PDB file of C-alpha atoms and ligand atoms in Angstrom:
ATOM      1  CA  UNK A   1      14.993   6.786   9.975  1.00 57.00           C
ATOM      2  CA  UNK A   2      15.387  10.135   7.689  1.00 59.00           C
ATOM      3  CA  UNK A   3      14.694  10.493   3.867  1.00 67.00           C
ATOM      4  CA  UNK A   4      12.864  10.521   0.982  1.00 90.00           C
ATOM      5  CA  UNK A   5       8.815  10.819   1.250  1.00 96.00           C
ATOM      6  CA  UNK A   6       6.336   7.744   1.911  1.00 98.00           C
ATOM      7  CA  UNK A   7       3.867   6.944  -0.448  1.00 98.00           C
ATOM      8  CA  UNK A   8       0.602   4.866   0.648  1.00 97.00           C
ATOM      9  CA  UNK A   9      -2.589   3.956  -0.990  1.00 96.00           C
ATOM     10  CA  UNK A  10      -4.716   1.921   0.791  1.00 94.00           C
ATOM     11  CA  UNK A  11      -7.983   0.975  -0.327  1.00 91.00           C
ATOM     12  CA  UNK A  12     -10.425  -2.730   0.046  1.00 87.00           C
ATOM     13  CA  UNK A  13      -8.952  -5.874  -1.855  1.00 80.00           C
ATOM     14  CA  UNK A  14      -9.905  -5.524  -4.843  1.00 81.00           C
ATOM     15  CA  UNK A  15     -10.443  -1.744  -6.366  1.00 86.00           C
ATOM     16  CA  UNK A  16      -7.079  -1.563  -7.986  1.00 88.00           C
ATOM     17  CA  UNK A  17      -4.961  -0.004  -5.482  1.00 92.00           C
ATOM     18  CA  UNK A  18      -2.091  -2.664  -7.020  1.00 91.00           C
ATOM     19  CA  UNK A  19      -2.645  -1.490 -10.257  1.00 94.00           C
ATOM     20  CA  UNK A  20      -2.353   2.004  -9.349  1.00 97.00           C
ATOM     21  CA  UNK A  21       1.258   1.515  -7.279  1.00 97.00           C
ATOM     22  CA  UNK A  22       2.879  -0.948 -10.967  1.00 96.00           C
ATOM     23  CA  UNK A  23       1.798   2.403 -12.670  1.00 98.00           C
ATOM     24  CA  UNK A  24       3.111   4.838 -10.565  1.00 98.00           C
ATOM     25  CA  UNK A  25       6.458   2.947  -9.934  1.00 98.00           C
ATOM     26  CA  UNK A  26       7.422   3.014 -13.978  1.00 98.00           C
ATOM     27  CA  UNK A  27       7.009   6.756 -14.320  1.00 97.00           C
ATOM     28  CA  UNK A  28      10.626   7.445 -13.663  1.00 96.00           C
ATOM     29  CA  UNK A  29      10.087  11.256 -12.342  1.00 95.00           C
ATOM     30  CA  UNK A  30       7.948  10.043  -9.456  1.00 96.00           C
ATOM     31  CA  UNK A  31      12.029   8.574  -8.003  1.00 96.00           C
ATOM     32  CA  UNK A  32      10.032   5.878  -6.588  1.00 97.00           C
ATOM     33  CA  UNK A  33      10.475   2.535  -4.746  1.00 97.00           C
ATOM     34  CA  UNK A  34       8.010  -0.785  -3.665  1.00 97.00           C
ATOM     35  CA  UNK A  35       7.977  -1.343  -0.278  1.00 98.00           C
ATOM     36  CA  UNK A  36       8.515  -4.917  -0.025  1.00 98.00           C
ATOM     37  CA  UNK A  37       5.765  -6.058   3.250  1.00 97.00           C
ATOM     38  CA  UNK A  38       5.856  -8.935   5.218  1.00 98.00           C
ATOM     39  CA  UNK A  39       3.659 -11.456   5.994  1.00 98.00           C
ATOM     40  CA  UNK A  40       2.566 -15.111   6.811  1.00 97.00           C
ATOM     41  CA  UNK A  41       0.421 -15.529   4.226  1.00 95.00           C
ATOM     42  CA  UNK A  42       0.434 -18.398   1.813  1.00 93.00           C
ATOM     43  CA  UNK A  43       2.820 -17.540  -1.540  1.00 94.00           C
ATOM     44  CA  UNK A  44       0.442 -16.950  -4.823  1.00 91.00           C
ATOM     45  CA  UNK A  45       0.583 -18.129  -8.112  1.00 90.00           C
ATOM     46  CA  UNK A  46       4.327 -16.857  -9.655  1.00 91.00           C
ATOM     47  CA  UNK A  47       4.779 -13.741  -6.377  1.00 95.00           C
ATOM     48  CA  UNK A  48       8.415 -13.944  -5.833  1.00 96.00           C
ATOM     49  CA  UNK A  49      10.266 -14.242  -2.426  1.00 97.00           C
ATOM     50  CA  UNK A  50      11.686 -10.044  -1.981  1.00 96.00           C
ATOM     51  CA  UNK A  51       9.687  -9.101  -4.490  1.00 95.00           C
ATOM     52  CA  UNK A  52       6.194  -9.087  -3.725  1.00 94.00           C
ATOM     53  CA  UNK A  53       6.647 -10.205   0.080  1.00 97.00           C
ATOM     54  CA  UNK A  54       8.684 -11.526   2.445  1.00 98.00           C
ATOM     55  CA  UNK A  55       6.895 -14.291   3.368  1.00 98.00           C
ATOM     56  CA  UNK A  56       7.537 -15.948   6.286  1.00 98.00           C
ATOM     57  CA  UNK A  57       6.061 -18.313   8.969  1.00 97.00           C
ATOM     58  CA  UNK A  58       3.735 -16.708  11.907  1.00 96.00           C
ATOM     59  CA  UNK A  59       6.477 -17.964  14.645  1.00 96.00           C
ATOM     60  CA  UNK A  60       8.727 -15.976  12.078  1.00 98.00           C
ATOM     61  CA  UNK A  61       6.980 -12.678  12.100  1.00 98.00           C
ATOM     62  CA  UNK A  62       5.795 -13.139  15.519  1.00 97.00           C
ATOM     63  CA  UNK A  63      10.111 -12.680  16.363  1.00 98.00           C
ATOM     64  CA  UNK A  64       9.796 -10.329  14.470  1.00 98.00           C
ATOM     65  CA  UNK A  65       6.568  -7.887  16.612  1.00 98.00           C
ATOM     66  CA  UNK A  66       8.952  -9.254  19.599  1.00 98.00           C
ATOM     67  CA  UNK A  67      12.029  -7.495  18.464  1.00 98.00           C
ATOM     68  CA  UNK A  68      10.790  -4.375  17.405  1.00 98.00           C
ATOM     69  CA  UNK A  69      11.548  -5.081  14.090  1.00 98.00           C
ATOM     70  CA  UNK A  70       8.367  -3.687  12.715  1.00 98.00           C
ATOM     71  CA  UNK A  71       7.282   0.134  11.331  1.00 97.00           C
ATOM     72  CA  UNK A  72       4.032  -1.226  12.245  1.00 97.00           C
ATOM     73  CA  UNK A  73       2.018  -4.412  10.921  1.00 97.00           C
ATOM     74  CA  UNK A  74      -1.478  -5.802  11.810  1.00 94.00           C
ATOM     75  CA  UNK A  75      -3.431  -9.385  11.587  1.00 93.00           C
ATOM     76  CA  UNK A  76      -5.349  -8.200   8.232  1.00 82.00           C
ATOM     77  CA  UNK A  77      -6.629 -11.362   8.219  1.00 80.00           C
ATOM     78  CA  UNK A  78      -6.627 -14.063  11.183  1.00 83.00           C
ATOM     79  CA  UNK A  79      -3.147 -15.872  10.947  1.00 84.00           C
ATOM     80  CA  UNK A  80      -2.872 -13.818   8.202  1.00 92.00           C
ATOM     81  CA  UNK A  81       0.224 -11.049   9.234  1.00 97.00           C
ATOM     82  CA  UNK A  82       1.861  -8.421   6.854  1.00 96.00           C
ATOM     83  CA  UNK A  83       3.950  -6.147   7.825  1.00 97.00           C
ATOM     84  CA  UNK A  84       6.913  -3.364   7.194  1.00 98.00           C
ATOM     85  CA  UNK A  85      10.451  -3.285   7.986  1.00 98.00           C
ATOM     86  CA  UNK A  86      11.729  -0.281   9.165  1.00 97.00           C
ATOM     87  CA  UNK A  87      14.770  -1.586   6.893  1.00 97.00           C
ATOM     88  CA  UNK A  88      13.029  -2.214   3.824  1.00 97.00           C
ATOM     89  CA  UNK A  89      12.207   2.055   4.223  1.00 96.00           C
ATOM     90  CA  UNK A  90      16.122   2.636   5.828  1.00 95.00           C
ATOM     91  CA  UNK A  91      17.730   0.790   2.471  1.00 95.00           C
ATOM     92  CA  UNK A  92      14.456   2.028   0.051  1.00 96.00           C
ATOM     93  CA  UNK A  93      15.124   5.463   1.804  1.00 95.00           C
ATOM     94  CA  UNK A  94      19.251   5.175   1.601  1.00 95.00           C
ATOM     95  CA  UNK A  95      19.548   4.360  -1.843  1.00 95.00           C
ATOM     96  CA  UNK A  96      17.492   7.935  -1.821  1.00 95.00           C
ATOM     97  CA  UNK A  97      14.869   6.836  -3.152  1.00 96.00           C
ATOM     98  CA  UNK A  98      10.651   8.069  -2.460  1.00 97.00           C
ATOM     99  CA  UNK A  99       8.830   4.991  -0.846  1.00 98.00           C
ATOM    100  CA  UNK A 100       5.661   3.710  -1.699  1.00 98.00           C
ATOM    101  CA  UNK A 101       3.238   1.573  -0.137  1.00 97.00           C
ATOM    102  CA  UNK A 102       0.583  -1.092  -0.922  1.00 93.00           C
ATOM    103  CA  UNK A 103      -0.722  -1.686   2.401  1.00 93.00           C
ATOM    104  CA  UNK A 104      -4.571  -1.988   4.515  1.00 89.00           C
ATOM    105  CA  UNK A 105      -5.805   0.744   5.695  1.00 93.00           C
ATOM    106  CA  UNK A 106      -5.013   0.488   9.292  1.00 93.00           C
ATOM    107  CA  UNK A 107      -1.301   0.131   8.305  1.00 94.00           C
ATOM    108  CA  UNK A 108      -1.763   3.125   6.238  1.00 95.00           C
ATOM    109  CA  UNK A 109      -2.609   5.320   8.698  1.00 96.00           C
ATOM    110  CA  UNK A 110      -0.410   4.298  11.171  1.00 96.00           C
ATOM    111  CA  UNK A 111       2.733   5.055   9.170  1.00 97.00           C
ATOM    112  CA  UNK A 112       0.682   9.163   8.378  1.00 97.00           C
ATOM    113  CA  UNK A 113       0.597   8.863  12.098  1.00 96.00           C
ATOM    114  CA  UNK A 114       4.021   8.290  13.106  1.00 95.00           C
ATOM    115  CA  UNK A 115       5.371  10.365   9.793  1.00 95.00           C
ATOM    116  CA  UNK A 116       2.746  13.176   9.207  1.00 96.00           C
ATOM    117  CA  UNK A 117       4.994  15.767   7.484  1.00 94.00           C
ATOM    118  CA  UNK A 118       6.995  13.342   5.092  1.00 96.00           C
ATOM    119  CA  UNK A 119       3.815  10.804   3.973  1.00 97.00           C
ATOM    120  CA  UNK A 120       0.870  11.466   1.649  1.00 98.00           C
ATOM    121  CA  UNK A 121      -1.960   8.697   1.731  1.00 98.00           C
ATOM    122  CA  UNK A 122      -3.926   8.419  -1.216  1.00 98.00           C
ATOM    123  CA  UNK A 123      -7.367   6.071  -0.192  1.00 97.00           C
ATOM    124  CA  UNK A 124      -8.712   4.600  -3.723  1.00 95.00           C
ATOM    125  CA  UNK A 125     -12.244   3.710  -3.858  1.00 92.00           C
ATOM    126  CA  UNK A 126     -13.918   1.067  -5.597  1.00 89.00           C
ATOM    127  CA  UNK A 127     -17.268   1.948  -7.479  1.00 84.00           C
ATOM    128  CA  UNK A 128     -19.675  -0.085  -5.160  1.00 84.00           C
ATOM    129  CA  UNK A 129     -19.115  -3.178  -2.747  1.00 82.00           C
ATOM    130  CA  UNK A 130     -20.317  -5.199  -5.481  1.00 84.00           C
ATOM    131  CA  UNK A 131     -18.091  -4.534  -8.106  1.00 84.00           C
ATOM    132  CA  UNK A 132     -15.335  -5.584  -5.290  1.00 81.00           C
ATOM    133  CA  UNK A 133     -17.577  -8.611  -5.576  1.00 82.00           C
ATOM    134  CA  UNK A 134     -17.362  -9.080  -9.801  1.00 85.00           C
ATOM    135  CA  UNK A 135     -13.328  -8.461  -9.276  1.00 80.00           C
ATOM    136  CA  UNK A 136     -12.274 -10.310  -7.168  1.00 78.00           C
ATOM    137  CA  UNK A 137     -14.270 -13.447  -8.417  1.00 81.00           C
ATOM    138  CA  UNK A 138     -12.361 -12.439 -11.848  1.00 82.00           C
ATOM    139  CA  UNK A 139      -8.534 -12.659 -10.389  1.00 76.00           C
ATOM    140  CA  UNK A 140      -9.888 -16.029  -9.340  1.00 72.00           C
ATOM    141  CA  UNK A 141      -7.242 -15.745  -7.072  1.00 74.00           C
ATOM    142  CA  UNK A 142      -8.719 -16.866  -4.173  1.00 75.00           C
ATOM    143  CA  UNK A 143     -11.466 -19.046  -2.583  1.00 79.00           C
ATOM    144  CA  UNK A 144     -14.507 -18.098  -1.602  1.00 82.00           C
ATOM    145  CA  UNK A 145     -14.556 -17.834   1.833  1.00 82.00           C
ATOM    146  CA  UNK A 146     -11.342 -15.643   1.432  1.00 81.00           C
ATOM    147  CA  UNK A 147     -14.023 -13.646  -0.868  1.00 82.00           C
ATOM    148  CA  UNK A 148     -16.112 -13.067   1.356  1.00 84.00           C
ATOM    149  CA  UNK A 149     -13.448 -12.363   4.271  1.00 82.00           C
ATOM    150  CA  UNK A 150     -12.341  -9.458   2.467  1.00 81.00           C
ATOM    151  CA  UNK A 151     -15.835  -8.258   1.342  1.00 85.00           C
ATOM    152  CA  UNK A 152     -16.835  -8.395   5.012  1.00 85.00           C
ATOM    153  CA  UNK A 153     -13.713  -6.103   5.878  1.00 85.00           C
ATOM    154  CA  UNK A 154     -14.391  -3.497   2.464  1.00 87.00           C
ATOM    155  CA  UNK A 155     -17.002  -1.791   4.313  1.00 84.00           C
ATOM    156  CA  UNK A 156     -14.976  -1.021   7.405  1.00 90.00           C
ATOM    157  CA  UNK A 157     -12.440   0.410   5.383  1.00 91.00           C
ATOM    158  CA  UNK A 158     -14.529   2.537   3.453  1.00 92.00           C
ATOM    159  CA  UNK A 159     -15.476   3.629   5.771  1.00 92.00           C
ATOM    160  CA  UNK A 160     -12.111   5.021   6.613  1.00 94.00           C
ATOM    161  CA  UNK A 161     -11.615   7.274   3.710  1.00 94.00           C
ATOM    162  CA  UNK A 162     -12.037  10.946   5.609  1.00 96.00           C
ATOM    163  CA  UNK A 163      -8.817   9.674   7.072  1.00 96.00           C
ATOM    164  CA  UNK A 164      -6.456  10.182   4.204  1.00 97.00           C
ATOM    165  CA  UNK A 165      -5.346  13.279   2.900  1.00 97.00           C
ATOM    166  CA  UNK A 166      -6.459  11.941  -0.890  1.00 97.00           C
ATOM    167  CA  UNK A 167      -8.916   9.945  -1.593  1.00 96.00           C
ATOM    168  CA  UNK A 168      -9.026   8.945  -5.479  1.00 96.00           C
ATOM    169  CA  UNK A 169     -12.042   7.283  -7.278  1.00 93.00           C
ATOM    170  CA  UNK A 170     -11.260   4.259  -9.264  1.00 92.00           C
ATOM    171  CA  UNK A 171     -14.110   4.450 -11.358  1.00 90.00           C
ATOM    172  CA  UNK A 172     -11.769   4.762 -14.568  1.00 92.00           C
ATOM    173  CA  UNK A 173      -8.799   3.358 -14.428  1.00 93.00           C
ATOM    174  CA  UNK A 174      -7.038   5.030 -16.826  1.00 96.00           C
ATOM    175  CA  UNK A 175      -8.423   8.265 -14.806  1.00 97.00           C
ATOM    176  CA  UNK A 176      -7.699   7.506 -11.869  1.00 96.00           C
ATOM    177  CA  UNK A 177      -3.842   6.427 -12.621  1.00 97.00           C
ATOM    178  CA  UNK A 178      -3.807   9.937 -14.287  1.00 97.00           C
ATOM    179  CA  UNK A 179      -5.580  11.623 -10.710  1.00 97.00           C
ATOM    180  CA  UNK A 180      -3.202   9.362  -9.339  1.00 98.00           C
ATOM    181  CA  UNK A 181       0.125  10.223 -11.909  1.00 98.00           C
ATOM    182  CA  UNK A 182      -0.399  14.185 -11.119  1.00 97.00           C
ATOM    183  CA  UNK A 183      -1.265  13.433  -7.426  1.00 97.00           C
ATOM    184  CA  UNK A 184       2.124  11.602  -6.321  1.00 97.00           C
ATOM    185  CA  UNK A 185       4.214  14.175  -8.313  1.00 97.00           C
ATOM    186  CA  UNK A 186       2.738  16.886  -6.638  1.00 96.00           C
ATOM    187  CA  UNK A 187       3.413  15.227  -3.792  1.00 96.00           C
ATOM    188  CA  UNK A 188       7.737  14.319  -4.452  1.00 95.00           C
ATOM    189  CA  UNK A 189       8.329  18.006  -5.872  1.00 91.00           C
ATOM    190  CA  UNK A 190      10.358  20.166  -4.963  1.00 75.00           C
ATOM    191  CA  UNK A 191       8.743  22.793  -3.830  1.00 74.00           C
ATOM    192  CA  UNK A 192       9.522  26.368  -6.292  1.00 74.00           C
ATOM    193  CA  UNK A 193      11.148  29.229  -3.773  1.00 74.00           C
ATOM    194  CA  UNK A 194       8.942  32.003  -3.624  1.00 72.00           C
ATOM    195  CA  UNK A 195       9.879  34.710  -5.274  1.00 71.00           C
ATOM    196  CA  UNK A 196      11.894  32.748  -8.620  1.00 65.00           C
ATOM    197  CA  UNK A 197      10.611  33.468 -11.918  1.00 61.00           C
ATOM    198  CA  UNK A 198      10.048  29.904 -14.378  1.00 56.00           C
ATOM    199  CA  UNK A 199      12.771  29.977 -17.077  1.00 55.00           C
ATOM    200  CA  UNK A 200      10.866  29.814 -20.370  1.00 50.00           C
TER     201      UNK A 200
HETATM  202  P1  5GP B   1      -2.377  -9.183  -0.267  1.00 78.48           P
HETATM  203  O1  5GP B   1      -3.218 -10.481   0.247  1.00 78.48           O
HETATM  204  O2  5GP B   1      -4.096  -9.200  -1.665  1.00 78.48           O
HETATM  205  O3  5GP B   1      -1.072  -9.285  -1.028  1.00 78.48           O
HETATM  206  O4  5GP B   1      -2.669  -8.009   0.718  1.00 78.48           O
HETATM  207  C1  5GP B   1      -4.401  -8.247   1.533  1.00 78.48           C
HETATM  208  C2  5GP B   1      -3.968  -6.514   2.291  1.00 78.48           C
HETATM  209  O5  5GP B   1      -2.822  -6.732   2.746  1.00 78.48           O
HETATM  210  C3  5GP B   1      -4.575  -5.628   0.953  1.00 78.48           C
HETATM  211  O6  5GP B   1      -5.506  -4.360   1.763  1.00 78.48           O
HETATM  212  C4  5GP B   1      -2.828  -5.184   1.447  1.00 78.48           C
HETATM  213  O7  5GP B   1      -2.617  -4.346   0.906  1.00 78.48           O
HETATM  214  C5  5GP B   1      -2.244  -5.497   2.914  1.00 78.48           C
HETATM  215  N1  5GP B   1      -1.018  -5.155   3.422  1.00 78.48           N
HETATM  216  C6  5GP B   1      -0.175  -5.903   2.396  1.00 78.48           C
HETATM  217  N2  5GP B   1       1.372  -5.503   2.811  1.00 78.48           N
HETATM  218  C7  5GP B   1       0.850  -4.993   4.037  1.00 78.48           C
HETATM  219  C8  5GP B   1       1.340  -4.019   5.292  1.00 78.48           C
HETATM  220  O8  5GP B   1       3.089  -4.445   5.046  1.00 78.48           O
HETATM  221  N3  5GP B   1       1.321  -3.956   6.242  1.00 78.48           N
HETATM  222  C9  5GP B   1      -0.206  -3.730   6.680  1.00 78.48           C
HETATM  223  N4  5GP B   1      -1.050  -3.424   7.056  1.00 78.48           N
HETATM  224  N5  5GP B   1      -0.573  -4.531   5.487  1.00 78.48           N
HETATM  225  C10 5GP B   1       0.030  -4.691   4.154  1.00 78.48           C
END
């Protein structure tokens, strides 16, 4: 596998990372394409297969694990498997794109370990666990049980922040968006050769 850059956005569910990733995808100068993950969780609302996720059964997912088709995979919640197919990154790199991921902290750090030079791993920090709960309830896409499961996981995930290349605090969305854009732009831009003078 060889190609462009990999940009990881990881955070507890409800931190706003999906909003940040969507915003970055709209910035043409970043030349990003979204890595569509495979998942065994059921489809929510108007999610489309092949666009938001590649939806599949648990047994189909396990078959891919056996075939070593994943760059990384994780049972993020019980019986809810998520993973990045190697073919997905190959496809986007072949198209000349930098690949952006919206994945959980464990998966994010695994990719960083596999591609240390090519990867920028960003952790998005929410203001507090209480604020996360409020955001997840407002979103009202999950049952109370599922929300509690996500909240329980959030504290563990927050402790992994120091292992990332950088942490963005999402306390004010506009500021977080601009900060993310500047960070990614710097990472994907080719370095200016030493001794070269910028043309005015
Ligand atoms: P959701 O069910 O809300 O779409 O996602 C649940 C969690 O799974 C989120 O933290 C999301 O970032 C993560 N996730 C999505 N795709 C992947 C993936 O390919 N690998 C891993 N490890 N986590 C993923």
